[in-house]
Coordinates of C-alpha atoms and ligand atoms in Angstrom, one line a residue:
X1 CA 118.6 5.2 -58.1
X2 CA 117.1 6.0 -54.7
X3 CA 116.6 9.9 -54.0
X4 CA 114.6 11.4 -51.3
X5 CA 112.1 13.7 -52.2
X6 CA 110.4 16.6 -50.1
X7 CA 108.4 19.2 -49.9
X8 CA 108.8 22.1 -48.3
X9 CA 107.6 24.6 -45.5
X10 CA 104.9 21.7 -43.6
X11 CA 104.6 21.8 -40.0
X12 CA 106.3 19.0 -38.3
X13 CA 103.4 18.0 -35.2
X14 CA 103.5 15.0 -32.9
X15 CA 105.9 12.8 -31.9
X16 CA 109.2 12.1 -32.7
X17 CA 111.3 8.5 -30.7
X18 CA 114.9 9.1 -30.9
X19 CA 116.4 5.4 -31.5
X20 CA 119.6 3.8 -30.5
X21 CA 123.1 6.2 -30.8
X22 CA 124.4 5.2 -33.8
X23 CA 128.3 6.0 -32.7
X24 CA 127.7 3.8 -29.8
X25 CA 125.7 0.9 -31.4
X26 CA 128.9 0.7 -34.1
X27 CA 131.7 0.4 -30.8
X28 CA 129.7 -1.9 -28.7
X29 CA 128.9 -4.6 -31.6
X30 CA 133.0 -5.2 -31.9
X31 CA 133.1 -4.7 -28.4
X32 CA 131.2 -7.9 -28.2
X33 CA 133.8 -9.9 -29.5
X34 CA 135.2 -9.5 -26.5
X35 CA 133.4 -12.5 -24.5
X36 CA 131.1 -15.3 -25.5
X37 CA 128.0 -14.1 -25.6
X38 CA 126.4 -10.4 -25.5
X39 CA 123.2 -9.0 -25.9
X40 CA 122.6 -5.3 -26.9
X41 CA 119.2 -4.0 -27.2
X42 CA 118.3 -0.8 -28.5
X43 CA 120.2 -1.1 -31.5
X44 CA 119.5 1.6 -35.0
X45 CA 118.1 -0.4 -37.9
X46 CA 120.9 1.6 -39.7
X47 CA 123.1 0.2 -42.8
X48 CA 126.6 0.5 -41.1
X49 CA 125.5 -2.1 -38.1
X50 CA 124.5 -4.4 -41.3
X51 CA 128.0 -3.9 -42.7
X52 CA 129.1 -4.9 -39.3
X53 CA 127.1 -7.8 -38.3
X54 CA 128.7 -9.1 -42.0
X55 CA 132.1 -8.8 -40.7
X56 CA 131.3 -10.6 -37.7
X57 CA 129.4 -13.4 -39.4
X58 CA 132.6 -13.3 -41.6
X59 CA 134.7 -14.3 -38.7
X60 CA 132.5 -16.9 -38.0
X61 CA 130.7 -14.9 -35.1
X62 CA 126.7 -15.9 -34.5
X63 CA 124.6 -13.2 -34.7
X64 CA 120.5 -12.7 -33.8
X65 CA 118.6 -9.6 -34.7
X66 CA 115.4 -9.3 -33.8
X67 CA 113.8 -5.7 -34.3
X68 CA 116.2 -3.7 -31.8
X69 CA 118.5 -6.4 -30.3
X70 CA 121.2 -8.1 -30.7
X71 CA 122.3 -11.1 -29.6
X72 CA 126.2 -11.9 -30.2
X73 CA 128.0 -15.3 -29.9
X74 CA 131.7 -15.2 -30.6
X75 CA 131.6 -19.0 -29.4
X76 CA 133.2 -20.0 -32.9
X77 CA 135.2 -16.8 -33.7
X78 CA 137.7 -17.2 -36.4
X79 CA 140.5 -14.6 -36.5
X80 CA 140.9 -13.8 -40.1
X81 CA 141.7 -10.5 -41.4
X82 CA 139.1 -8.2 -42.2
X83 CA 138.9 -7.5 -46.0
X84 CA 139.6 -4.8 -47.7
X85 CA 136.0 -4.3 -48.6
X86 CA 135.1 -4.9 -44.8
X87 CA 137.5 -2.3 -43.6
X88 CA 136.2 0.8 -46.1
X89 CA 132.5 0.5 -45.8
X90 CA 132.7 2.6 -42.1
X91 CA 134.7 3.7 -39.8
X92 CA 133.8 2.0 -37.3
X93 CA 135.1 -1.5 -38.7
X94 CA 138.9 0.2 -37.0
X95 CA 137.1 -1.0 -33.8
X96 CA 137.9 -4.8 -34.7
X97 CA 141.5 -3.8 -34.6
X98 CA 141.5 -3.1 -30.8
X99 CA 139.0 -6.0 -30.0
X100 CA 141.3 -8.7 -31.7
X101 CA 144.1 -7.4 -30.6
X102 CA 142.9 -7.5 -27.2
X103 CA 141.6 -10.9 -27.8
X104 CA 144.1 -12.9 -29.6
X105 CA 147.1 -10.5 -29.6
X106 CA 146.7 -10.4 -33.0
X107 CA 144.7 -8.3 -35.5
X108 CA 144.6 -7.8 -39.4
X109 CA 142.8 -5.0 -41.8
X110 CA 142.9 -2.2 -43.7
X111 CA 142.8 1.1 -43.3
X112 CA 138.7 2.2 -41.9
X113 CA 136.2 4.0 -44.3
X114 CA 133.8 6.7 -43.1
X115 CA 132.7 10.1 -44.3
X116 CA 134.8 11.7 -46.7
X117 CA 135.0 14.9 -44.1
X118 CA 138.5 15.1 -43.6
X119 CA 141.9 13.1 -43.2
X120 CA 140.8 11.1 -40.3
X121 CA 144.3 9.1 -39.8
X122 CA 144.1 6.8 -37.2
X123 CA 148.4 7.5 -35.3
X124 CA 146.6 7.8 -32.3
X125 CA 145.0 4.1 -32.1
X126 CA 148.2 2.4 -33.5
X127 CA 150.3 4.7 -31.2
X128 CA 148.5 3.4 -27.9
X129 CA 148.3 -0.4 -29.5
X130 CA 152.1 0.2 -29.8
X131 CA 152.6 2.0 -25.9
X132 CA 150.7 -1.6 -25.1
X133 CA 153.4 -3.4 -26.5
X134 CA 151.7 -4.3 -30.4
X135 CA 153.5 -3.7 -32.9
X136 CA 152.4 -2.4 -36.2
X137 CA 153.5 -3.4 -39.9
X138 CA 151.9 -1.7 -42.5
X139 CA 152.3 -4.0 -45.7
X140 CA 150.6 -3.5 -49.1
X141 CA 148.2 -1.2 -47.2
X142 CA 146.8 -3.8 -44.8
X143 CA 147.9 -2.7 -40.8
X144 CA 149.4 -6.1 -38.8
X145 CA 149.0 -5.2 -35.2
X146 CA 150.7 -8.2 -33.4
X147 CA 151.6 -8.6 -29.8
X148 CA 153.5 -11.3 -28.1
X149 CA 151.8 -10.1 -24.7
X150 CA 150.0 -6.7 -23.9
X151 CA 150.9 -4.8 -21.2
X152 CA 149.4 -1.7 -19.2
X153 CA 150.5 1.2 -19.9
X154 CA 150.4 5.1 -19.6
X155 CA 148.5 6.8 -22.5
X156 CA 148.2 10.5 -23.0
X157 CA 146.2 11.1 -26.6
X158 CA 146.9 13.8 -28.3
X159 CA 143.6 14.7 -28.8
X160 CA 140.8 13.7 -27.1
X161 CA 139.9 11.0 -29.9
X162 CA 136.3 9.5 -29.5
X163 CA 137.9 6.6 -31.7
X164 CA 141.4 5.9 -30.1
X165 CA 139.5 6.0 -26.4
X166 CA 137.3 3.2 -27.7
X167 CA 139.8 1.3 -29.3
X168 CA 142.6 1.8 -26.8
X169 CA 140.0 0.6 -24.2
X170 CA 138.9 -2.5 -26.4
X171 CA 143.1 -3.7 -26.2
X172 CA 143.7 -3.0 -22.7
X173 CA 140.6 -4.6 -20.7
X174 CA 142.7 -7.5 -21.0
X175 CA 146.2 -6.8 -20.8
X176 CA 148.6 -7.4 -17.9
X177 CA 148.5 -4.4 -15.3
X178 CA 147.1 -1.0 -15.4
X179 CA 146.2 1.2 -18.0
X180 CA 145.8 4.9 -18.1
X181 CA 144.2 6.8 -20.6
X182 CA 145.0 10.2 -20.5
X183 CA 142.9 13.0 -22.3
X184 CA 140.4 10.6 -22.9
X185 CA 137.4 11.4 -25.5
X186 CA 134.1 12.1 -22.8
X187 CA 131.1 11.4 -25.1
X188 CA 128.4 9.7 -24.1
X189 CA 129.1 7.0 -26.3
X190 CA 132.1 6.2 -24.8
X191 CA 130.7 5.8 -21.3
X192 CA 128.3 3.5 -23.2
X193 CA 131.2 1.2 -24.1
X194 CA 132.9 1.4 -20.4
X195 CA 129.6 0.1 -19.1
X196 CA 129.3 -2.6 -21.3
X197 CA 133.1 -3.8 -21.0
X198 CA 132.3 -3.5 -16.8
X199 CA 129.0 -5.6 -17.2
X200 CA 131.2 -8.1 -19.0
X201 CA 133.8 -8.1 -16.0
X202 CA 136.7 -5.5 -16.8
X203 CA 137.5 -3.0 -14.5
X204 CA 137.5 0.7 -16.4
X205 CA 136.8 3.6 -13.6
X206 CA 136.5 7.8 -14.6
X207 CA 133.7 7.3 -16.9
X208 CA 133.1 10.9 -18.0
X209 CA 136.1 12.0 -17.3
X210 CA 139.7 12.6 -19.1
X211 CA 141.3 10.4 -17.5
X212 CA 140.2 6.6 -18.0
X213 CA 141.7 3.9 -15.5
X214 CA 142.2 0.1 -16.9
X215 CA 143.1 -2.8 -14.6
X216 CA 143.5 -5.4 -16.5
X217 CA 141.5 -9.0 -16.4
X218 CA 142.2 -12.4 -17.4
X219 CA 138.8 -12.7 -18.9
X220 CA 135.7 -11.6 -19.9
X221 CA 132.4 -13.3 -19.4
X222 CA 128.8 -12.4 -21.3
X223 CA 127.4 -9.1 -20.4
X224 CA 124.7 -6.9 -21.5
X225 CA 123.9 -3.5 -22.5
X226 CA 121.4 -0.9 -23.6
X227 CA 122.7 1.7 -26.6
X228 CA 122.3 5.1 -25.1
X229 CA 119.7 7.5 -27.2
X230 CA 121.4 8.7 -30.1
X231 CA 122.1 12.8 -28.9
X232 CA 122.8 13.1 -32.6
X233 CA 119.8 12.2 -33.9
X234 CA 117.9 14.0 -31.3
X235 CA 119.8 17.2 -32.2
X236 CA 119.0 17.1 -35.9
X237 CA 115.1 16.7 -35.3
X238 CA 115.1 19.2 -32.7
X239 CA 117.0 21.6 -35.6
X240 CA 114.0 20.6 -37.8
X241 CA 111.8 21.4 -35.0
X242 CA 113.2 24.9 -34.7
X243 CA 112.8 25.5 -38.3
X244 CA 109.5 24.7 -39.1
X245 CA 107.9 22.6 -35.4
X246 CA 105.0 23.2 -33.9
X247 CA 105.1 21.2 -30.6
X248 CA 107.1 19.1 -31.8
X249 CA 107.8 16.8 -29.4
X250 CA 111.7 14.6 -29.4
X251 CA 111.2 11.9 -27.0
X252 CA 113.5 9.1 -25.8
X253 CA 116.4 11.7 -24.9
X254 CA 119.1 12.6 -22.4
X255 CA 118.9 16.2 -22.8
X256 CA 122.1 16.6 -20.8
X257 CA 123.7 14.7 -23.6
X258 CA 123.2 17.6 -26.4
X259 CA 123.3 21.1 -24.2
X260 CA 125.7 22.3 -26.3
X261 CA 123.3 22.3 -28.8
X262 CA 120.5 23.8 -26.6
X263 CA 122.3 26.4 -25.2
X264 CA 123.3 27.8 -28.6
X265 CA 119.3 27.5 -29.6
X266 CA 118.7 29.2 -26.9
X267 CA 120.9 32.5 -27.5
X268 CA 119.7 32.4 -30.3
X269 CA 116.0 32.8 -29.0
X270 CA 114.9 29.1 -30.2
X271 CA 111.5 28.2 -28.3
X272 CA 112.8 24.9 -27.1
X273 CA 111.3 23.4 -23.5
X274 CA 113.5 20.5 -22.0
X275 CA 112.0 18.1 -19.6
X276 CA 113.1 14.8 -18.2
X277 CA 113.4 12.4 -21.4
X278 CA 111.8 15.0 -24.0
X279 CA 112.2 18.3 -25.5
X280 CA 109.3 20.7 -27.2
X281 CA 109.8 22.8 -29.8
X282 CA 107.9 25.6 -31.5
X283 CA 109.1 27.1 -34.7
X284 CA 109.5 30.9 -33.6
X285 CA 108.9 33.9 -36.3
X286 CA 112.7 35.7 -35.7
X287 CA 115.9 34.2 -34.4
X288 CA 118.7 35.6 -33.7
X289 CA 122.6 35.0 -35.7
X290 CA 125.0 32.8 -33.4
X291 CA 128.9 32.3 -33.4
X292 CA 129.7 28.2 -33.1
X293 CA 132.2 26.9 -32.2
X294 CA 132.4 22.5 -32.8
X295 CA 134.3 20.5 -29.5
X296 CA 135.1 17.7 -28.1
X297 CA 131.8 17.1 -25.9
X298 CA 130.3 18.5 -24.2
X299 CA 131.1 21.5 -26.6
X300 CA 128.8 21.9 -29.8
X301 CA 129.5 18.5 -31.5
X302 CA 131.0 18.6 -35.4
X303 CA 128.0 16.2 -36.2
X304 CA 125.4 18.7 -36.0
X305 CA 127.7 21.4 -37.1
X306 CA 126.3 20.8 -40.9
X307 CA 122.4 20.8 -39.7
X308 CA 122.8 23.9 -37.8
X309 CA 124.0 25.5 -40.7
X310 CA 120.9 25.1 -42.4
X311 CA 119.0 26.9 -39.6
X312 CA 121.3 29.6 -39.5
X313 CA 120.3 30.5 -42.8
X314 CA 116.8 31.6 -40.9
X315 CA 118.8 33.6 -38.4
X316 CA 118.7 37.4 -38.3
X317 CA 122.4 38.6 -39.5
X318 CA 125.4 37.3 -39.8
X319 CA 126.2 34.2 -38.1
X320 CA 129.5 32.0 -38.2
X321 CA 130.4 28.4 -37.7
X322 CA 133.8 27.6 -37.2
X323 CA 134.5 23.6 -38.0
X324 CA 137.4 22.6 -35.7
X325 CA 137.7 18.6 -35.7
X326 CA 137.3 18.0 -39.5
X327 CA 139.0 20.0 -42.0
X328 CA 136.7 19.1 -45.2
X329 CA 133.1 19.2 -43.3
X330 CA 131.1 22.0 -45.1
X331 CA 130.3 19.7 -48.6
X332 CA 127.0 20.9 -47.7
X333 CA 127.3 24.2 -48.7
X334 CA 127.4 24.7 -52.5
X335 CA 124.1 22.8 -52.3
X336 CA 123.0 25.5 -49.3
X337 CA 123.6 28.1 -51.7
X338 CA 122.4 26.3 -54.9
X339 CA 118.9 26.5 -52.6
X340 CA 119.5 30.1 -52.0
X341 CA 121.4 30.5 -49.0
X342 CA 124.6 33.1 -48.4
X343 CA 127.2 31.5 -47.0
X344 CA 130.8 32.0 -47.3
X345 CA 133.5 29.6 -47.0
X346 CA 136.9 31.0 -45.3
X347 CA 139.0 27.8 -44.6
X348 CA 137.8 26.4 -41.6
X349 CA 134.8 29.1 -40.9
X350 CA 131.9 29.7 -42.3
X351 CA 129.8 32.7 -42.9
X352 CA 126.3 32.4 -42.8
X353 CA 124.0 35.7 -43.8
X354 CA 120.2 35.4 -42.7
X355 CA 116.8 35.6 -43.2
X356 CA 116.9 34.2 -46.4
X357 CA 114.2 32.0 -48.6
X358 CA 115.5 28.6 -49.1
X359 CA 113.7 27.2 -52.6
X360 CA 114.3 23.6 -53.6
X361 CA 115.7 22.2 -56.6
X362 CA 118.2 18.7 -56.7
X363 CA 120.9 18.3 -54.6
X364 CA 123.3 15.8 -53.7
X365 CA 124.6 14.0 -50.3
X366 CA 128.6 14.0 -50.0
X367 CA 128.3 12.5 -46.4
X368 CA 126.1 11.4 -43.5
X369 CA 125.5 14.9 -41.7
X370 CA 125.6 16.8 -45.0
X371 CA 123.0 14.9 -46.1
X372 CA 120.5 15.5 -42.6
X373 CA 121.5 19.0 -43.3
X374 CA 120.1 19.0 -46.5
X375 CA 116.9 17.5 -45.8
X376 CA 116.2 19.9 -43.2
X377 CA 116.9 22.8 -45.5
X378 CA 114.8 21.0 -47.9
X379 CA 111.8 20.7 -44.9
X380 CA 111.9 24.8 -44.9
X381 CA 112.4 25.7 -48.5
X382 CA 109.7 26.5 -50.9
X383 CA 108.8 23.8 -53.7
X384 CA 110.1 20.0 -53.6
X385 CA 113.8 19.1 -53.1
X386 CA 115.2 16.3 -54.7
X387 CA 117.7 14.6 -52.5
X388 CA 120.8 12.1 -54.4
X389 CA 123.3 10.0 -53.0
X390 CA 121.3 9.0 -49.9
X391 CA 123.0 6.1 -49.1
X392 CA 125.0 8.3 -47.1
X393 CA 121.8 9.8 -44.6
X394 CA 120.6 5.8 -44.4
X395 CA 123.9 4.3 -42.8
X396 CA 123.5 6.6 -39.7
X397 CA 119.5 7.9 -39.5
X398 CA 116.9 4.7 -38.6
X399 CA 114.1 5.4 -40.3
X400 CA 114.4 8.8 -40.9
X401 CA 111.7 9.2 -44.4
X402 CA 109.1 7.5 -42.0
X403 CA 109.6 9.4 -38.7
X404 CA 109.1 12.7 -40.3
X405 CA 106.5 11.7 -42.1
X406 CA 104.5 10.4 -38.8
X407 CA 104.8 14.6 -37.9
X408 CA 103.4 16.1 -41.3
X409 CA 106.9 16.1 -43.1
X410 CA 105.7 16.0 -47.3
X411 CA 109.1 13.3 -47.6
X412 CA 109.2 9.9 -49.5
X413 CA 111.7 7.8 -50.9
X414 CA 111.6 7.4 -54.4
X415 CA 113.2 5.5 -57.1
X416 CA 113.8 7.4 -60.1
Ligands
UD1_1 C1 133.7 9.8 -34.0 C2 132.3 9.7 -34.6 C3 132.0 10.9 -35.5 C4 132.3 12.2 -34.8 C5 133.7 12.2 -34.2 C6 133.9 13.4 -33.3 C7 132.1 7.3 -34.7 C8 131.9 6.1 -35.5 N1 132.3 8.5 -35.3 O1 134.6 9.7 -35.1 O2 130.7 10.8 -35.9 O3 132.2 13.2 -35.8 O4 133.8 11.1 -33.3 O5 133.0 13.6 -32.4 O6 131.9 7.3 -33.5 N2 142.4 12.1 -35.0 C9 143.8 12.0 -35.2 N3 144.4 10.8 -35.1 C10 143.7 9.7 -34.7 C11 142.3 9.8 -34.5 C12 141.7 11.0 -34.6 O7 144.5 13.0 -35.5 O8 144.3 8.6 -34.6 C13 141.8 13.4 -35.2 C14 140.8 13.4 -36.3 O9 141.4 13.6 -37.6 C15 139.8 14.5 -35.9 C16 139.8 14.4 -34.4 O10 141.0 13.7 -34.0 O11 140.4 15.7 -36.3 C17 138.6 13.7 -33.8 O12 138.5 12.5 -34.3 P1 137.8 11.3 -33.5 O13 137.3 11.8 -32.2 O14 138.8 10.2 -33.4 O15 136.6 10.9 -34.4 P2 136.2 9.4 -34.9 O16 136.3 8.5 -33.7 O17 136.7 9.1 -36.2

């Protein structure tokens, strides 16, 4: 069994690169399906673009990887459904659903796996499929999407779902008409996908915005596309930064893309410079307790909801974080707490007392953000942490045991 180990309380120094966005990387490989041939560069080395390139090669799809890129031919695709295997390894395998069904009208697989962190039903994808004229037959737990044509339609989600935008988007670039997406999810990654579905030769305008237009095309043609930095990423090594940095230097970043983030560091008195394409950061001796609320961007995103929590155990007082997209996304806490911390659960808020002295011990990864969380609490604490179950931290965090080491982090991966 693979565990990480670390000890605690080193200053991180140097340099930190922020690699490829993960949530974009994992829309714009099905994307590619789209067209013949697209190249993406700046892709994570992370496990759950693995367990995609499988399915591609699966359906017959060629794919290159060479370091950071990606070079995809869908040349001799094969529309098969996806396996039940396929479908649960991430969540991100639900994108094949609106790429097939885009492309061949037709689309097969069972319901998407992902971090245990809530329900995460997926109404609002099969409910635009369906306003696009698809239907959907659930039998023996495998989804049939099937369409005799697509045609545009009107589409006002619920919620602003980063998933359904993508997916809805992935059907409609090339059904009849016009497509609106109403309420449309505004993360970055989403504008990542846009721009690669334009290079290819659809015709998406209101990137950024709630409201997504779709005129559809006939067809696609090659395109290519760099993955965005990963604002995710970025966040948790700045949080690590703020807990025990000194210059610590995140480069490779869109700082515009995680300001929720830095505006709640910096009420709560986080020394944290932003420049163009990097941010500083100092560990500071006090900080002050913070309320947080997570958004849809460009509020405080749920993914670094978990690793704030473990700096907020530093905080002065009483802080709170109160989890609004997920209900089941504070796994991390019992651990917290088993390392010392004070934190109180009351349904979908947390309450987080500070200073306190994390000490490490062995604890256990429930899901990809619980498990960054931990290893930052485990980076401040006193003594080593033992870290299981981190299968979890390596599907979404290139190289994460090496980068911190390059900056002084005491980290290795072990097999015990
Ligand atoms: C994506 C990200 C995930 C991030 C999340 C929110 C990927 C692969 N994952 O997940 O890291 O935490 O955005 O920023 O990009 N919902 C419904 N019905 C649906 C779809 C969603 O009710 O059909 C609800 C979900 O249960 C959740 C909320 O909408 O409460 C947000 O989910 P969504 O934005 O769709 O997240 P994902 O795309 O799954």
């Amino acid at each position: 069994m693979e565990v990480i180990k670390i000890t605690g309380c080193k200053r991180l120094k140097g340099t930190i690169e922020i690699g490829g966005a993960k949530n974009s990387a994992v829309s714009l490989v099905p994307a590619a399906i789209l067209s013949d041939t697209v190249k993406i560069t700046n892709v994570p080395n992370i496990s759950d673009i693995n367990a995609l390139t499988q399915i591609l090669e699966y359906l017959g799809v060629s794919v290159q990887k060479d370091k950071n890129e990606m070079i995809i031919n869908s040349d001799n695709l094969e529309n098969k459904p996806i396996t039940l295997e396929q479908s649960k390894k991430l969540r991100a395998s639900c994108y094949f659903m609106g790429a097939l069904l885009g492309k061949y009208k037709h689309a097969e697989m069972y319901f998407p796996g992902g971090c245990s962190i809530g329900e995460r039903p997926i109404d609002l994808h099969l409910s635009g499929f369906e306003q696009l004229g698809a239907k959907v037959k659930l039998v023996d737990g495998k989804y049939i999407v099937d369409a005799e044509k697509l045609v545009g339609a009107d589409i006002n989600l619920r919620f602003a779902s980063v998933g359904a935008t993508i997916n809805i988007l992935l059907a409609s670039v090339l059904a009849e008409g016009k497509t609106i997406i109403r309420n449309a999810a505004r993360e970055p990654e989403v504008g990542n996908v846009i721009d690669l579905l334009n290079n290819m030769g659809a015709k998406i305008t209101g990137k950024d915005t709630s409201v997504l237009q779709i005129e559809g095309v006939k067809e696609l043609k090659g395109g290519e596309i760099a993955v965005i930095p990963d604002r995710i990423e970025a966040g948790t090594y700045i949080i690590a930064g703020v807990m025990t940095g000194e210059n610590l230097k995140i480069a490779n970043v869109i700082p515009e893309h995680f300001s929720g983030l830095t505006k709640v560091l910096k009420e709560m008195g986080a020394d944290i410079k932003i420049y163009n394409d990097y941010v500083i950061v100092n560990k500071v001796p006090h900080l002050k307790a913070v309320d947080i609320v997570t958004e849809p961007y460009p509020g405080f995103p749920t993914d670094l909801q978990q690793p704030i929590t473990s700096l907020l155990t530093q905080a002065d007082g009483e802080s709170t974080v109160t989890e609004n997209i997920y209900e089941n996304r504070f796994q991390n806490v019992p651990y917290l707490v088993q390392m010392g911390a004070d934190i109180k659960v009351q349904g979908r808020m947390i309450k987080i007392k500070g200073p306190i002295k994390l000490t490490g011990g062995e604890v256990v990864t429930t899901d990809l953000r619980a498990g960054a969380a931990l290893i930052l609490a485990a980076l401040a604490a006193d003594g080593e942490t033992t870290i299981k179950e981190i299968k979890h931290v390596l599907r979404g965090y290139e190289n994460i045991i090496n980068k911190l080491r390059a900056v002084g982090g005491e980290i290795s991966l072990e097999d015990v």
